[in-house]
């Protein structure tokens, strides 16, 4: 249990980890809405599963003392991608079209203290996505229900877990939930981007520091007797931050998303999201001293894109970049049993051999 909690605490940030989860959202010309994200951990291979929750499934939240917390029953069928353990869904969607995902939020959030006397209303932060998707169809329903639960985290060796969440609806509405001093705060996300700390309002305000950036070329500028010219294309983005800190990724993601040409269909938008998020893959070596990196292909362990309009989950992994799809319309959530399976049945990148025709 202690090792599992250390993995959870390090997820998307913390000790020996890449604090680098990046989320974007795009809308196709036909109105289809897609939310996509990366998930990182640079400590070791992160056990992840496809999780299928049927309607009527009874789910029990853990508490910080490893006891039984909130017990709830699924109203909606859910497909999710989990981390560290099957019950910890990091990103998913339900059959009503509500999508939710967790992002690490170190140093800026603060939950209510755990009170054993209120364990029946206690919801572990890592199980909040499961609760949202299993119980609710809209963001407003989640808002209303939050007053009846106490979201708490787990301290491991003095390191507190701390998360914030992205929620989306097929209409294209997206909100960010952050808990500060035990109080939930919802922010409408019109930028369509989320990373980690600092808080979401600060990240949006920080975009003003890059008001000079724009897609395309930079015009020549006189400097006394010298004329300054860009060295190559895309001079308008000169000065775009290139590091992997959350504020820099937020700026890059916002500008990449805003400048991306709108695609005609949902699937075109899904593939565009994968292409955009390729820019945020974290190489494994940058988190460790030279020679100390674990034997995994990347700190970006998987990337997902969820088509909220057509209820489809797409993903690829560090071990296999082939995009896979789960279609909720093909699942009878009234008949299936709770099920989980690894994201990769075989952790190996397929290679298609090309021969002369």
PDB file of C-alpha atoms in Angstrom, residues 49-255:
ATOM      1  CA  UNK A  49      -5.643   0.030 -17.365  1.00  0.00           C
ATOM      2  CA  UNK A  50      -8.704   0.469 -19.521  1.00  0.00           C
ATOM      3  CA  UNK A  51     -11.538   0.304 -16.992  1.00  0.00           C
ATOM      4  CA  UNK A  52     -15.176  -0.489 -17.842  1.00  0.00           C
ATOM      5  CA  UNK A  53     -17.793   0.312 -15.170  1.00  0.00           C
ATOM      6  CA  UNK A  54     -21.357  -0.960 -15.745  1.00  0.00           C
ATOM      7  CA  UNK A  55     -24.508   0.759 -14.574  1.00  0.00           C
ATOM      8  CA  UNK A  56     -25.366  -0.406 -11.061  1.00  0.00           C
ATOM      9  CA  UNK A  57     -21.760  -1.064 -10.020  1.00  0.00           C
ATOM     10  CA  UNK A  58     -21.145  -0.402  -6.318  1.00  0.00           C
ATOM     11  CA  UNK A  59     -17.955   1.609  -5.762  1.00  0.00           C
ATOM     12  CA  UNK A  60     -16.228   2.194  -2.429  1.00  0.00           C
ATOM     13  CA  UNK A  61     -13.868   5.120  -1.894  1.00  0.00           C
ATOM     14  CA  UNK A  62     -10.788   4.620   0.207  1.00  0.00           C
ATOM     15  CA  UNK A  63      -9.890   6.919   3.081  1.00  0.00           C
ATOM     16  CA  UNK A  64      -6.438   8.216   4.105  1.00  0.00           C
ATOM     17  CA  UNK A  65      -6.339   5.605   6.895  1.00  0.00           C
ATOM     18  CA  UNK A  66      -7.077   2.904   4.263  1.00  0.00           C
ATOM     19  CA  UNK A  67     -10.609   2.447   5.511  1.00  0.00           C
ATOM     20  CA  UNK A  68     -13.982   2.600   3.763  1.00  0.00           C
ATOM     21  CA  UNK A  69     -15.239   6.022   2.754  1.00  0.00           C
ATOM     22  CA  UNK A  70     -18.068   7.143   0.490  1.00  0.00           C
ATOM     23  CA  UNK A  71     -20.022   4.299  -1.112  1.00  0.00           C
ATOM     24  CA  UNK A  72     -21.843   5.085  -4.361  1.00  0.00           C
ATOM     25  CA  UNK A  73     -23.617   3.246  -7.177  1.00  0.00           C
ATOM     26  CA  UNK A  74     -23.013   3.957 -10.848  1.00  0.00           C
ATOM     27  CA  UNK A  75     -25.956   5.564 -12.633  1.00  0.00           C
ATOM     28  CA  UNK A  76     -24.043   5.641 -15.914  1.00  0.00           C
ATOM     29  CA  UNK A  77     -21.682   3.297 -17.683  1.00  0.00           C
ATOM     30  CA  UNK A  78     -18.099   4.545 -17.705  1.00  0.00           C
ATOM     31  CA  UNK A  79     -14.946   3.942 -19.717  1.00  0.00           C
ATOM     32  CA  UNK A  80     -11.775   5.270 -18.138  1.00  0.00           C
ATOM     33  CA  UNK A  81      -8.001   5.073 -18.298  1.00  0.00           C
ATOM     34  CA  UNK A  82      -6.486   4.511 -14.874  1.00  0.00           C
ATOM     35  CA  UNK A  83      -3.108   4.989 -13.215  1.00  0.00           C
ATOM     36  CA  UNK A  84      -1.318   2.937 -10.556  1.00  0.00           C
ATOM     37  CA  UNK A  85      -4.474   0.952  -9.733  1.00  0.00           C
ATOM     38  CA  UNK A  86      -7.705   0.253 -11.654  1.00  0.00           C
ATOM     39  CA  UNK A  87      -9.866   2.241  -9.222  1.00  0.00           C
ATOM     40  CA  UNK A  88      -7.885   5.432  -9.886  1.00  0.00           C
ATOM     41  CA  UNK A  89      -9.302   6.665 -13.190  1.00  0.00           C
ATOM     42  CA  UNK A  90      -7.252   9.580 -14.496  1.00  0.00           C
ATOM     43  CA  UNK A  91      -9.309  10.301 -17.623  1.00  0.00           C
ATOM     44  CA  UNK A  92     -12.634   9.023 -18.882  1.00  0.00           C
ATOM     45  CA  UNK A  93     -16.160   9.539 -20.173  1.00  0.00           C
ATOM     46  CA  UNK A  94     -19.603   8.194 -19.310  1.00  0.00           C
ATOM     47  CA  UNK A  95     -22.443   7.197 -21.600  1.00  0.00           C
ATOM     48  CA  UNK A  96     -24.160  10.573 -21.009  1.00  0.00           C
ATOM     49  CA  UNK A  97     -21.154  12.309 -22.574  1.00  0.00           C
ATOM     50  CA  UNK A  98     -19.643  13.863 -19.433  1.00  0.00           C
ATOM     51  CA  UNK A  99     -15.842  13.645 -19.440  1.00  0.00           C
ATOM     52  CA  UNK A 100     -13.502  14.194 -16.503  1.00  0.00           C
ATOM     53  CA  UNK A 101      -9.797  13.983 -15.797  1.00  0.00           C
ATOM     54  CA  UNK A 102      -7.385  14.646 -12.949  1.00  0.00           C
ATOM     55  CA  UNK A 103      -4.203  16.745 -13.106  1.00  0.00           C
ATOM     56  CA  UNK A 104      -1.573  17.115 -10.413  1.00  0.00           C
ATOM     57  CA  UNK A 105      -1.792  20.476  -8.604  1.00  0.00           C
ATOM     58  CA  UNK A 106       1.111  20.751  -6.128  1.00  0.00           C
ATOM     59  CA  UNK A 107       1.442  23.579  -3.673  1.00  0.00           C
ATOM     60  CA  UNK A 108      -1.678  25.550  -4.588  1.00  0.00           C
ATOM     61  CA  UNK A 109      -4.702  23.468  -3.629  1.00  0.00           C
ATOM     62  CA  UNK A 110      -5.724  22.499  -0.103  1.00  0.00           C
ATOM     63  CA  UNK A 111      -8.423  19.994   0.798  1.00  0.00           C
ATOM     64  CA  UNK A 112     -10.442  19.812   3.982  1.00  0.00           C
ATOM     65  CA  UNK A 113      -8.729  17.816   6.732  1.00  0.00           C
ATOM     66  CA  UNK A 114      -9.717  14.189   6.929  1.00  0.00           C
ATOM     67  CA  UNK A 115     -12.288  13.613   9.688  1.00  0.00           C
ATOM     68  CA  UNK A 116     -12.890   9.922  10.522  1.00  0.00           C
ATOM     69  CA  UNK A 117     -16.284  10.874  11.936  1.00  0.00           C
ATOM     70  CA  UNK A 118     -17.321  11.864   8.391  1.00  0.00           C
ATOM     71  CA  UNK A 119     -15.844   8.873   6.589  1.00  0.00           C
ATOM     72  CA  UNK A 120     -19.190   8.034   4.965  1.00  0.00           C
ATOM     73  CA  UNK A 121     -18.969  11.320   3.005  1.00  0.00           C
ATOM     74  CA  UNK A 122     -15.198  11.090   2.372  1.00  0.00           C
ATOM     75  CA  UNK A 123     -14.021  10.770  -1.227  1.00  0.00           C
ATOM     76  CA  UNK A 124     -10.353  10.134  -2.039  1.00  0.00           C
ATOM     77  CA  UNK A 125      -9.124  12.664  -4.595  1.00  0.00           C
ATOM     78  CA  UNK A 126      -7.870   9.902  -6.896  1.00  0.00           C
ATOM     79  CA  UNK A 127     -11.369   8.406  -7.019  1.00  0.00           C
ATOM     80  CA  UNK A 128     -13.158  11.687  -7.711  1.00  0.00           C
ATOM     81  CA  UNK A 129     -13.177  11.101 -11.487  1.00  0.00           C
ATOM     82  CA  UNK A 130     -14.878   7.727 -10.969  1.00  0.00           C
ATOM     83  CA  UNK A 131     -17.487   9.383  -8.743  1.00  0.00           C
ATOM     84  CA  UNK A 132     -18.158  12.224 -11.197  1.00  0.00           C
ATOM     85  CA  UNK A 133     -18.527   9.944 -14.196  1.00  0.00           C
ATOM     86  CA  UNK A 134     -20.482   7.197 -12.472  1.00  0.00           C
ATOM     87  CA  UNK A 135     -23.035   9.550 -10.924  1.00  0.00           C
ATOM     88  CA  UNK A 136     -23.547  12.640 -13.099  1.00  0.00           C
ATOM     89  CA  UNK A 137     -24.426  13.761 -16.620  1.00  0.00           C
ATOM     90  CA  UNK A 138     -23.455  17.454 -16.477  1.00  0.00           C
ATOM     91  CA  UNK A 139     -20.953  19.830 -14.913  1.00  0.00           C
ATOM     92  CA  UNK A 140     -23.751  21.579 -13.005  1.00  0.00           C
ATOM     93  CA  UNK A 141     -24.801  18.263 -11.426  1.00  0.00           C
ATOM     94  CA  UNK A 142     -21.237  17.748 -10.198  1.00  0.00           C
ATOM     95  CA  UNK A 143     -21.205  21.291  -8.784  1.00  0.00           C
ATOM     96  CA  UNK A 144     -24.413  20.703  -6.863  1.00  0.00           C
ATOM     97  CA  UNK A 145     -23.325  17.334  -5.475  1.00  0.00           C
ATOM     98  CA  UNK A 146     -19.931  18.527  -4.216  1.00  0.00           C
ATOM     99  CA  UNK A 147     -21.522  20.046  -1.125  1.00  0.00           C
ATOM    100  CA  UNK A 148     -22.343  16.526   0.038  1.00  0.00           C
ATOM    101  CA  UNK A 149     -18.844  15.066  -0.135  1.00  0.00           C
ATOM    102  CA  UNK A 150     -15.460  15.796   1.428  1.00  0.00           C
ATOM    103  CA  UNK A 151     -12.620  15.312  -1.049  1.00  0.00           C
ATOM    104  CA  UNK A 152      -9.395  14.448   0.763  1.00  0.00           C
ATOM    105  CA  UNK A 153      -5.872  13.418  -0.184  1.00  0.00           C
ATOM    106  CA  UNK A 154      -3.206  11.141   1.248  1.00  0.00           C
ATOM    107  CA  UNK A 155       0.035  12.245   2.901  1.00  0.00           C
ATOM    108  CA  UNK A 156       2.923   9.852   2.237  1.00  0.00           C
ATOM    109  CA  UNK A 157       6.216  10.534   4.016  1.00  0.00           C
ATOM    110  CA  UNK A 158       5.093  14.131   4.449  1.00  0.00           C
ATOM    111  CA  UNK A 159       4.243  14.576   0.759  1.00  0.00           C
ATOM    112  CA  UNK A 160       0.569  15.508   0.272  1.00  0.00           C
ATOM    113  CA  UNK A 161      -1.358  14.478  -2.802  1.00  0.00           C
ATOM    114  CA  UNK A 162      -3.101  17.400  -4.475  1.00  0.00           C
ATOM    115  CA  UNK A 163      -5.142  17.421  -7.665  1.00  0.00           C
ATOM    116  CA  UNK A 164      -7.381  19.611  -9.755  1.00  0.00           C
ATOM    117  CA  UNK A 165      -9.830  18.417 -12.382  1.00  0.00           C
ATOM    118  CA  UNK A 166     -11.059  19.136 -15.907  1.00  0.00           C
ATOM    119  CA  UNK A 167     -14.694  18.406 -16.787  1.00  0.00           C
ATOM    120  CA  UNK A 168     -16.316  18.631 -20.207  1.00  0.00           C
ATOM    121  CA  UNK A 169     -19.687  18.230 -21.904  1.00  0.00           C
ATOM    122  CA  UNK A 170     -20.500  17.351 -25.540  1.00  0.00           C
ATOM    123  CA  UNK A 171     -21.701  20.944 -26.052  1.00  0.00           C
ATOM    124  CA  UNK A 172     -18.062  22.065 -25.797  1.00  0.00           C
ATOM    125  CA  UNK A 173     -18.427  23.498 -22.325  1.00  0.00           C
ATOM    126  CA  UNK A 174     -15.378  22.844 -20.176  1.00  0.00           C
ATOM    127  CA  UNK A 175     -14.714  23.685 -16.540  1.00  0.00           C
ATOM    128  CA  UNK A 176     -11.766  23.415 -14.160  1.00  0.00           C
ATOM    129  CA  UNK A 177     -12.353  22.424 -10.530  1.00  0.00           C
ATOM    130  CA  UNK A 178      -9.802  23.491  -7.914  1.00  0.00           C
ATOM    131  CA  UNK A 179     -10.165  23.056  -4.159  1.00  0.00           C
ATOM    132  CA  UNK A 180      -8.492  25.731  -2.028  1.00  0.00           C
ATOM    133  CA  UNK A 181      -8.858  25.919   1.768  1.00  0.00           C
ATOM    134  CA  UNK A 182     -11.363  23.109   1.497  1.00  0.00           C
ATOM    135  CA  UNK A 183     -13.656  25.113  -0.793  1.00  0.00           C
ATOM    136  CA  UNK A 184     -14.358  24.089  -4.415  1.00  0.00           C
ATOM    137  CA  UNK A 185     -13.877  26.682  -7.143  1.00  0.00           C
ATOM    138  CA  UNK A 186     -15.142  26.156 -10.684  1.00  0.00           C
ATOM    139  CA  UNK A 187     -13.716  28.112 -13.607  1.00  0.00           C
ATOM    140  CA  UNK A 188     -15.186  28.106 -17.095  1.00  0.00           C
ATOM    141  CA  UNK A 189     -12.307  27.133 -19.356  1.00  0.00           C
ATOM    142  CA  UNK A 190     -12.600  29.193 -22.530  1.00  0.00           C
ATOM    143  CA  UNK A 191      -8.880  28.834 -23.266  1.00  0.00           C
ATOM    144  CA  UNK A 192      -9.297  25.075 -23.715  1.00  0.00           C
ATOM    145  CA  UNK A 193      -5.994  24.235 -21.972  1.00  0.00           C
ATOM    146  CA  UNK A 194      -4.971  22.860 -18.589  1.00  0.00           C
ATOM    147  CA  UNK A 195      -1.641  21.886 -17.048  1.00  0.00           C
ATOM    148  CA  UNK A 196      -0.652  21.864 -13.360  1.00  0.00           C
ATOM    149  CA  UNK A 197       0.301  24.599 -10.883  1.00  0.00           C
ATOM    150  CA  UNK A 198      -0.156  27.532 -10.306  1.00  0.00           C
ATOM    151  CA  UNK A 199      -3.918  27.899 -10.280  1.00  0.00           C
ATOM    152  CA  UNK A 200      -6.012  28.200 -13.419  1.00  0.00           C
ATOM    153  CA  UNK A 201      -6.806  31.961 -13.106  1.00  0.00           C
ATOM    154  CA  UNK A 202      -3.071  32.733 -12.791  1.00  0.00           C
ATOM    155  CA  UNK A 203      -2.284  30.620 -15.857  1.00  0.00           C
ATOM    156  CA  UNK A 204      -4.833  32.533 -17.945  1.00  0.00           C
ATOM    157  CA  UNK A 205      -3.521  35.891 -16.704  1.00  0.00           C
ATOM    158  CA  UNK A 206       0.056  34.833 -17.506  1.00  0.00           C
ATOM    159  CA  UNK A 207      -0.890  34.535 -21.195  1.00  0.00           C
ATOM    160  CA  UNK A 208      -0.791  38.340 -21.289  1.00  0.00           C
ATOM    161  CA  UNK A 209       3.003  38.141 -20.984  1.00  0.00           C
ATOM    162  CA  UNK A 210       3.038  36.697 -24.512  1.00  0.00           C
ATOM    163  CA  UNK A 211       0.794  39.247 -26.214  1.00  0.00           C
ATOM    164  CA  UNK A 212       3.518  39.843 -28.814  1.00  0.00           C
ATOM    165  CA  UNK A 213       3.501  36.240 -30.097  1.00  0.00           C
ATOM    166  CA  UNK A 214       1.528  35.319 -33.202  1.00  0.00           C
ATOM    167  CA  UNK A 215       1.535  32.604 -35.859  1.00  0.00           C
ATOM    168  CA  UNK A 216       3.349  33.225 -39.121  1.00  0.00           C
ATOM    169  CA  UNK A 217       6.433  35.251 -39.959  1.00  0.00           C
ATOM    170  CA  UNK A 218       7.930  38.231 -38.162  1.00  0.00           C
ATOM    171  CA  UNK A 219       8.321  41.308 -40.380  1.00  0.00           C
ATOM    172  CA  UNK A 220      11.757  42.803 -40.943  1.00  0.00           C
ATOM    173  CA  UNK A 221      12.565  45.572 -38.480  1.00  0.00           C
ATOM    174  CA  UNK A 222      15.112  48.403 -38.767  1.00  0.00           C
ATOM    175  CA  UNK A 223      17.670  48.716 -35.992  1.00  0.00           C
ATOM    176  CA  UNK A 224      19.591  51.885 -36.773  1.00  0.00           C
ATOM    177  CA  UNK A 225      21.520  51.230 -39.980  1.00  0.00           C
ATOM    178  CA  UNK A 226      20.837  47.458 -39.744  1.00  0.00           C
ATOM    179  CA  UNK A 227      17.691  45.604 -40.794  1.00  0.00           C
ATOM    180  CA  UNK A 228      16.749  42.624 -38.639  1.00  0.00           C
ATOM    181  CA  UNK A 229      15.160  39.630 -40.366  1.00  0.00           C
ATOM    182  CA  UNK A 230      13.965  36.292 -39.076  1.00  0.00           C
ATOM    183  CA  UNK A 231      16.292  33.342 -39.709  1.00  0.00           C
ATOM    184  CA  UNK A 232      13.445  31.124 -40.911  1.00  0.00           C
ATOM    185  CA  UNK A 233       9.700  30.619 -40.805  1.00  0.00           C
ATOM    186  CA  UNK A 234       7.559  31.056 -37.694  1.00  0.00           C
ATOM    187  CA  UNK A 235       9.440  34.124 -36.479  1.00  0.00           C
ATOM    188  CA  UNK A 236       6.177  35.340 -34.975  1.00  0.00           C
ATOM    189  CA  UNK A 237       6.531  32.727 -32.222  1.00  0.00           C
ATOM    190  CA  UNK A 238      10.083  33.755 -31.325  1.00  0.00           C
ATOM    191  CA  UNK A 239      10.193  33.867 -27.532  1.00  0.00           C
ATOM    192  CA  UNK A 240       7.707  31.021 -27.014  1.00  0.00           C
ATOM    193  CA  UNK A 241       8.812  29.226 -23.802  1.00  0.00           C
ATOM    194  CA  UNK A 242      10.189  25.779 -24.550  1.00  0.00           C
ATOM    195  CA  UNK A 243      10.762  24.232 -21.114  1.00  0.00           C
ATOM    196  CA  UNK A 244       8.517  21.644 -19.456  1.00  0.00           C
ATOM    197  CA  UNK A 245       7.303  23.703 -16.478  1.00  0.00           C
ATOM    198  CA  UNK A 246       3.499  23.920 -16.192  1.00  0.00           C
ATOM    199  CA  UNK A 247       3.277  27.681 -16.991  1.00  0.00           C
ATOM    200  CA  UNK A 248       5.421  27.272 -20.108  1.00  0.00           C
ATOM    201  CA  UNK A 249       3.433  24.270 -21.296  1.00  0.00           C
ATOM    202  CA  UNK A 250       0.198  26.171 -20.696  1.00  0.00           C
ATOM    203  CA  UNK A 251       1.401  29.034 -22.919  1.00  0.00           C
ATOM    204  CA  UNK A 252       2.631  26.690 -25.654  1.00  0.00           C
ATOM    205  CA  UNK A 253      -0.535  24.608 -25.601  1.00  0.00           C
ATOM    206  CA  UNK A 254      -2.764  27.689 -25.714  1.00  0.00           C
ATOM    207  CA  UNK A 255      -0.925  29.153 -28.710  1.00  0.00           C
TER     208      UNK A 255
END
